[in-house]
XYZ file of C-alpha atoms in Angstrom:
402
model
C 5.906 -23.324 -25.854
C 4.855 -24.891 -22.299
C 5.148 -22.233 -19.939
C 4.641 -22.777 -16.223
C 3.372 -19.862 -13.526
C 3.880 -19.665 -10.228
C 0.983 -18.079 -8.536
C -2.686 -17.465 -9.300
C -2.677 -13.819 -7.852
C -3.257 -10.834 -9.660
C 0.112 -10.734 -11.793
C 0.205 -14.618 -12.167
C -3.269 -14.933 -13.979
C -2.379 -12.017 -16.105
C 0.776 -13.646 -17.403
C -1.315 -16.274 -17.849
C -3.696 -14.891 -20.161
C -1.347 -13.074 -21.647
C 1.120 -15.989 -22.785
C -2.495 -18.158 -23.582
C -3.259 -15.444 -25.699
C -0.414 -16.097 -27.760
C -0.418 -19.125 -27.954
C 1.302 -20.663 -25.620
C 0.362 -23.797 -23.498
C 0.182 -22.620 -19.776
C -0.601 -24.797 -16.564
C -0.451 -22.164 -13.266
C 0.655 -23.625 -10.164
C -1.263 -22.132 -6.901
C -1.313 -23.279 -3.450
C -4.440 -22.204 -2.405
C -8.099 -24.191 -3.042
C -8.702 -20.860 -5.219
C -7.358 -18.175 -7.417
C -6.860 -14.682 -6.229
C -7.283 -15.193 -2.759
C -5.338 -11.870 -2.044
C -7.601 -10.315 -4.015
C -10.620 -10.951 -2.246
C -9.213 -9.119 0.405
C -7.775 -6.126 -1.719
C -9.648 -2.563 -0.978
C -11.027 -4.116 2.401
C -12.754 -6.744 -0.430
C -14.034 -3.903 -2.836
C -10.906 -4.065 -5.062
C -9.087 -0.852 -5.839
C -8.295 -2.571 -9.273
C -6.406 0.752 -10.797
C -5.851 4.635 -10.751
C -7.389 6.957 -13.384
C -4.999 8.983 -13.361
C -2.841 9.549 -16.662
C 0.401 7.005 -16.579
C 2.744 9.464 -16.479
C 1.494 10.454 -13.444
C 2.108 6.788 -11.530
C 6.006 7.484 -11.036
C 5.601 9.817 -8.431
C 3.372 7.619 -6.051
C 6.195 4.868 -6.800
C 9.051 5.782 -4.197
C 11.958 3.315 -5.289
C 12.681 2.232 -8.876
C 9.723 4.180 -10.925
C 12.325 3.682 -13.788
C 12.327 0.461 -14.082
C 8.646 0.179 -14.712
C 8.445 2.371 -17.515
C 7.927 -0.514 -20.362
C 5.180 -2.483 -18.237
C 2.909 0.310 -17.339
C 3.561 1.503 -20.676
C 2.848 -1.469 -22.861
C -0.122 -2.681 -20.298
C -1.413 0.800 -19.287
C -4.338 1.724 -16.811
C -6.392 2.392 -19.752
C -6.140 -0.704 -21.133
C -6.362 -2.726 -18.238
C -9.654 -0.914 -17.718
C -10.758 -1.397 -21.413
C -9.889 -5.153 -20.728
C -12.286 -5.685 -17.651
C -15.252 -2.948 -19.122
C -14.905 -5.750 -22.264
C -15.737 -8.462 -20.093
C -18.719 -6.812 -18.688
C -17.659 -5.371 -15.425
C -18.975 -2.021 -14.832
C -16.561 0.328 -13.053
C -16.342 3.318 -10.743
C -13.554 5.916 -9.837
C -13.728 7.427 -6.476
C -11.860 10.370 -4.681
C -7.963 10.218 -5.797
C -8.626 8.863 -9.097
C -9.478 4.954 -7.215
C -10.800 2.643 -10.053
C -13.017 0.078 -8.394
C -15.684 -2.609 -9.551
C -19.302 -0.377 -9.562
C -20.875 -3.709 -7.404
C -17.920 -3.102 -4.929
C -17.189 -6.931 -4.770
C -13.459 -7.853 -5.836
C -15.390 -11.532 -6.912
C -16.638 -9.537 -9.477
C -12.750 -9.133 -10.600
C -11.793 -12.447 -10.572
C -14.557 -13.701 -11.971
C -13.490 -11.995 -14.908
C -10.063 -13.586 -14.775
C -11.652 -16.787 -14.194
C -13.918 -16.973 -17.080
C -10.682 -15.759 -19.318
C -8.319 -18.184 -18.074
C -10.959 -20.558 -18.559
C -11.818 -19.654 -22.365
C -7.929 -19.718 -23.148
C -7.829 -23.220 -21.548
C -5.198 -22.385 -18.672
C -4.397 -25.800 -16.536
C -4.526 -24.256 -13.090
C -3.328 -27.024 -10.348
C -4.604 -26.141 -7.008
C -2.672 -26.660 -3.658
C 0.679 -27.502 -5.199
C 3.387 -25.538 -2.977
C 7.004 -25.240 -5.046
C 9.729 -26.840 -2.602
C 12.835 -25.503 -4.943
C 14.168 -24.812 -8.070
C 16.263 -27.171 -10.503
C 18.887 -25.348 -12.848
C 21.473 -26.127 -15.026
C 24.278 -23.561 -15.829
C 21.718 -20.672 -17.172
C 18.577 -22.254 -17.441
C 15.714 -23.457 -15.104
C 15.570 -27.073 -15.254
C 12.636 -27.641 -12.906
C 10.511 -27.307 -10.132
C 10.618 -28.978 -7.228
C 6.711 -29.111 -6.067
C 3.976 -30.782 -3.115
C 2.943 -33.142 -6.358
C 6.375 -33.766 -7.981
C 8.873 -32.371 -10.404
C 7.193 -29.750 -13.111
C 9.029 -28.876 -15.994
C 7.953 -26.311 -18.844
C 10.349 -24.754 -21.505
C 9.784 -21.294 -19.476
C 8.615 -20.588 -16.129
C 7.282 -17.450 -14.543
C 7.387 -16.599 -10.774
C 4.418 -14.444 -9.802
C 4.124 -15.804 -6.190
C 4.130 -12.154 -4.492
C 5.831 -10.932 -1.789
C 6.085 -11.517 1.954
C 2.301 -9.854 3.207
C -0.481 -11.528 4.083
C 1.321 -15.054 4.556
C -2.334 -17.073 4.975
C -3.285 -15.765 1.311
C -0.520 -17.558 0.445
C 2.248 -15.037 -0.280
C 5.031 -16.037 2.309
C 7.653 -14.861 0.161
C 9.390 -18.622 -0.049
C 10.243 -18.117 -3.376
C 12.372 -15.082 -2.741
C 15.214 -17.647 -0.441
C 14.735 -20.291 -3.454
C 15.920 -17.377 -6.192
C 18.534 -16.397 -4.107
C 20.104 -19.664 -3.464
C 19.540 -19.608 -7.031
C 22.662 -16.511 -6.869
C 20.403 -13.985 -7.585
C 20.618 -10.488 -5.553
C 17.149 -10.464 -3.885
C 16.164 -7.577 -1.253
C 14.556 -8.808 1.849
C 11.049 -8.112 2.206
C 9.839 -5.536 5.236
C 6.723 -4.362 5.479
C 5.009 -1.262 3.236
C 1.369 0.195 3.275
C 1.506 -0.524 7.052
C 0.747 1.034 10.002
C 3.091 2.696 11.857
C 3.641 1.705 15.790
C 4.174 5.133 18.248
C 5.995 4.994 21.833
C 3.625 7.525 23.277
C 1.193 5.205 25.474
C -1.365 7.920 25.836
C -2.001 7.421 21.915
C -4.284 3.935 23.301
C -6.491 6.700 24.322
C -7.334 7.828 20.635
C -7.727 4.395 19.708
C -10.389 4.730 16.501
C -10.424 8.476 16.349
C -10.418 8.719 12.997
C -9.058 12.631 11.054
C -10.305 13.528 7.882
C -8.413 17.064 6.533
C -5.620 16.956 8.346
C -1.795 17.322 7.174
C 0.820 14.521 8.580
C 4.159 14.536 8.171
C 6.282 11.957 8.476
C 10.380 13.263 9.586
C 13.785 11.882 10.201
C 15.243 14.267 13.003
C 14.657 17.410 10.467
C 14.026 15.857 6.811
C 10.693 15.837 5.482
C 10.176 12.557 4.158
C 6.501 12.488 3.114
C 3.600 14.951 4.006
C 0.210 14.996 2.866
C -3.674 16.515 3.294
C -5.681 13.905 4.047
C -7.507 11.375 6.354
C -5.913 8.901 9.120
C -6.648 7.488 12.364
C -5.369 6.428 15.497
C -5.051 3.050 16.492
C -4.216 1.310 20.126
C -0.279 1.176 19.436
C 0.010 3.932 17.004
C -1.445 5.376 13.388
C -3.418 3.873 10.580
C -5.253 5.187 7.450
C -4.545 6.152 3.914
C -1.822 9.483 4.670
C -0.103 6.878 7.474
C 0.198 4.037 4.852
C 1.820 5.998 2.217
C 3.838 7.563 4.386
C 5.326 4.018 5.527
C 6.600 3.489 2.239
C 9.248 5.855 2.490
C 10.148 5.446 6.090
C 13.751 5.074 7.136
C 16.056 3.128 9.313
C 16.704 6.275 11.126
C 15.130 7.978 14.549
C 11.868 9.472 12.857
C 8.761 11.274 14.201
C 5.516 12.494 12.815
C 3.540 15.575 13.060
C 0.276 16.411 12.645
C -1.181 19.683 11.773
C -5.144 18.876 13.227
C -5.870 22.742 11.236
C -3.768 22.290 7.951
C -6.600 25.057 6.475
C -5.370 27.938 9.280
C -2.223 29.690 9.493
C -0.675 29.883 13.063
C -2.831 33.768 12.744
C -6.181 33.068 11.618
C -5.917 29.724 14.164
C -5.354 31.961 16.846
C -8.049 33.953 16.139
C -10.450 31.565 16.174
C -9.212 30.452 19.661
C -9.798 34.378 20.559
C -13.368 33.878 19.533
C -14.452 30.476 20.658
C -12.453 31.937 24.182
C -14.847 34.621 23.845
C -18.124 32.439 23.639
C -17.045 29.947 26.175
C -15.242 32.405 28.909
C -16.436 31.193 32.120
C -16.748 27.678 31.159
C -13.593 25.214 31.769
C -10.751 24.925 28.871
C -12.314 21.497 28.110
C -15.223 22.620 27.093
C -14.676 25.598 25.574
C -12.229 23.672 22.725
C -15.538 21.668 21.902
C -16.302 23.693 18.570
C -12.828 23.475 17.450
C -11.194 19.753 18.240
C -13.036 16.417 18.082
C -14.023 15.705 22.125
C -11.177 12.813 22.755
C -8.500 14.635 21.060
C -8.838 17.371 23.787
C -7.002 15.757 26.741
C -4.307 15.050 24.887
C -4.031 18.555 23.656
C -4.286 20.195 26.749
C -1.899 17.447 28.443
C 0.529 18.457 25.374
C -0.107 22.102 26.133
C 0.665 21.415 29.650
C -3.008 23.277 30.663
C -5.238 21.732 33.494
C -8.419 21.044 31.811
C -10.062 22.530 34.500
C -8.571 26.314 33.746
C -11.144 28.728 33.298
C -11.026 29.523 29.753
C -11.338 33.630 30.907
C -8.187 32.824 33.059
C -6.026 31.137 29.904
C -2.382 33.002 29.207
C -0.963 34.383 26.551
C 1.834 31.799 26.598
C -1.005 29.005 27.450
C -2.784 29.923 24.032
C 0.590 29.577 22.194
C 1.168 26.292 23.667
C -2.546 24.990 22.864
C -2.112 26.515 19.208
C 1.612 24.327 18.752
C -0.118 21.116 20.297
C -2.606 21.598 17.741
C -0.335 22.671 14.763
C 2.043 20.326 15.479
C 0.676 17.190 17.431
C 3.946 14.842 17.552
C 4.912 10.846 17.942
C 7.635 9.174 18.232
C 7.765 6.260 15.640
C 8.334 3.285 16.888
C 7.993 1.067 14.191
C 5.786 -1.116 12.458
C 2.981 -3.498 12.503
C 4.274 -6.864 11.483
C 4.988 -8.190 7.781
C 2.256 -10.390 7.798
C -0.270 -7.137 8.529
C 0.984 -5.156 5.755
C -1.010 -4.548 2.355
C 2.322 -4.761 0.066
C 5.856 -5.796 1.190
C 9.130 -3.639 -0.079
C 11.907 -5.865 -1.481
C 12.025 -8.628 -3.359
C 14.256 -9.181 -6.529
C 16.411 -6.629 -7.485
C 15.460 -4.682 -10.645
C 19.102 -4.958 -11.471
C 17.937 -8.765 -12.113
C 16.085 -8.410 -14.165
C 15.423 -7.243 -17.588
C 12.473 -4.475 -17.561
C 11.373 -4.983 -21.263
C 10.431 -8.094 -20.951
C 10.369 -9.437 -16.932
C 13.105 -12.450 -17.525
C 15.962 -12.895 -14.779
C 19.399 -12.155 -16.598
C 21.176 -14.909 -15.518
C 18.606 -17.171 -16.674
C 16.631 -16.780 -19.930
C 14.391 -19.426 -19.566
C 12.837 -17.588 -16.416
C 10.768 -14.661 -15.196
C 9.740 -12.568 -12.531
C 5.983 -10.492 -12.014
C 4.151 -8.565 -9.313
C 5.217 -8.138 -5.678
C 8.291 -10.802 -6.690
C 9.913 -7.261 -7.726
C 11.717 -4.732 -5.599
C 9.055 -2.591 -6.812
C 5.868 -0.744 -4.374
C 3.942 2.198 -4.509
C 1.465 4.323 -2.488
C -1.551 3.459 -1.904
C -4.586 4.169 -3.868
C -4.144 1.128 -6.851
C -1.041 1.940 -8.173
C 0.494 -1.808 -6.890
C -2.180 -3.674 -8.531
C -1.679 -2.050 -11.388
C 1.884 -2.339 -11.479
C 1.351 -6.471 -10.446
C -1.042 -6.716 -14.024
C 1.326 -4.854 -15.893
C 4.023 -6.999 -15.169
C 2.063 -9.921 -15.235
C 1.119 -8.943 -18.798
C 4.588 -8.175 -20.101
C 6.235 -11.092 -18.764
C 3.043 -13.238 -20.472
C 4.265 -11.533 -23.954
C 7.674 -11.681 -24.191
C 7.978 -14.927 -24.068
């Protein structure tokens, strides 16, 4: 069978091999001047290729449609995806949350391991060729439409990602092409994103960074993600591994986020050890006497929060004072604005609609002679490489059921 991909990401070159491996004479269409360009630039360019954790435990860090994943991550699993690359002689490494990544730290170690593969199954891979739209007839893909002509193959796979990181590539054309096609898409936003704050003071933390701390993020009183963990601030608002997860579940609703700078200290044994770094520091100024307990730019916001002059005498703070300084530190709150823009964020939520598609084997419903992989999907997860995961997997099972 002649089977054309769209996309030489992550998911594309694993449908790739996959459908090679069987057999199946495969050209890949990419835009770029290279494969895997979004890789390069995955992990900040050490490649979080997987999570060790045990499959089973992937649904929870997927927030919308976990379900629907069920037959790719279990016929292509993390195990065997790191089997696969281990194989092929790349050594790997798992770091704090169960993060696979490459022991050289270079994601050029990863694709050169998809290269040499997609090279020793004889893949045709035809560089900047840009699809302009898709030819169909009644239930069936006809054609498509490209920079270097019409391309026709008996199937065709879409694996051209999702909206994020436009220059890599992934601009998320293909998702308007599918649904001109009639197919109920979702339209992408962005996910694994900062989040933007309407506080202006917060461009005075700008790259205070907060390891051990607790954020939550809420709509008016719903908790809708909270976490122990590390983040930082950045000129317009928060950044960092507890913010990005977090942005995956945000709503379209008012929201705010707290932060609990002393996650480790009930309200009690917190004011306690005010009592005793008050006691140390008594004639010196409130500013300096928080020095042992709060990182030294945090402070002026805490005691502005608190409503304290810094210059109080620490021996002169209230009763009521020290309850106010222990809630500003407890419970440190923004106002969420928003987010960074599309093109800024890791992954992008939306894409095709699972109900599109048929999760045992990746084709569209309403056409058989086509299917869907990676970011394409209304699928995303948290971060920590659970979405590269889920792009191979997919990749893979759309590559085999063919």
């Amino acid at each position: 069978m002649k089977v054309l991909i769209v996309g030489a990401g992550a998911s594309g070159m694993m449908a790739a091999i996959a459908a090679a491996g069987c057999g199946h004479e495969v050209t890949v269409l990419e835009r770029n001047k290279i494969i895997g360009r979004k890789l390069y630039i995955t992990g900040k360019g050490r490649c979080n290729v997987t999570n060790a954790s045990d499959i089973s435990d992937f649904f929870p860090s997927i927030p919308r449609n976990p379900e629907f994943l069920y037959s790719a991550l279990y016929t292509y699993s993390n195990v065997q995806l790191m089997d696969w690359l281990r194989e092929r002689g790349l050594k790997l490494k798992t770091e704090r949350g169960q993060r696979v990544f490459p022991l050289s730290d270079k994601s050029s170690d990863v694709i050169g391991v998809f290269r040499r593969e997609l090279e020793r199954l004889g893949v045709t891979i035809e560089y900047e060729t840009q699809v302009q739209g898709i030819r169909h007839t009644g239930g069936q893909i006809t054609g498509l439409v490209t920079s270097r002509g019409l391309k026709t193959a008996d199937h065709y796979i879409l694996a051209a990602g999702g909206g994020s990181y436009p220059l890599t590539g992934s601009d998320g054309g293909i998702l308007g092409m599918l649904k001109g096609l009639g197919i109920k898409t979702q339209p992408f936003t962005p996910s694994l994103i900062p989040l933007t704050v309407k506080e202006p003071e917060v461009v005075q933390l700008a790259g205070v960074s907060l390891k051990n701390v607790t954020f939550t993020l809420l709509e008016g009183k719903r908790v809708l993600y909270q976490e122990l963990g590390e983040m930082l601030f950045t000129h317009d608002g928060v950044s960092g591994p507890l913010v990005l997860s977090a942005s995956c579940l945000r709503t379209q609703g008012s929201m705010h986020c707290e932060i609990d700078l002393k996650p480790g200290l009930t309200e009690e044994m917190l004011d306690a050890r005010i009592l005793r770094d008050f006691a140390k520091y008594q004639n010196k100024d409130l500013a300096n006497g928080l020095s042992d307990l709060l990182i030294g730019r945090l402070i002026p916001l805490i005691l502005e929060r608190a409503k304290i002059p810094p210059d109080t005498k620490v021996h002169s703070v209230t009763k009521q004072q020290r309850r106010a300084l222990l809630e500003s530190i407890k419970h440190l709150t923004f106002t969420v604005k928003g987010t960074r823009p599309l093109a800024e964020a890791i992954i992008s939520r939306g894409g095709v609609d699972v109900s599109e598609v048929d999760p045992s084997t990746m084709k569209l419903i309403r056409y058989s002679n086509g299917s869907v992989c990676g970011e394409l999907i209304d699928v995303d997860a948290f971060t920590g490489g659970y979405n590269l995961q889920i792009a191979i997997s997919t990749g893979h099972l759309a590559g085999v059921s063919l």
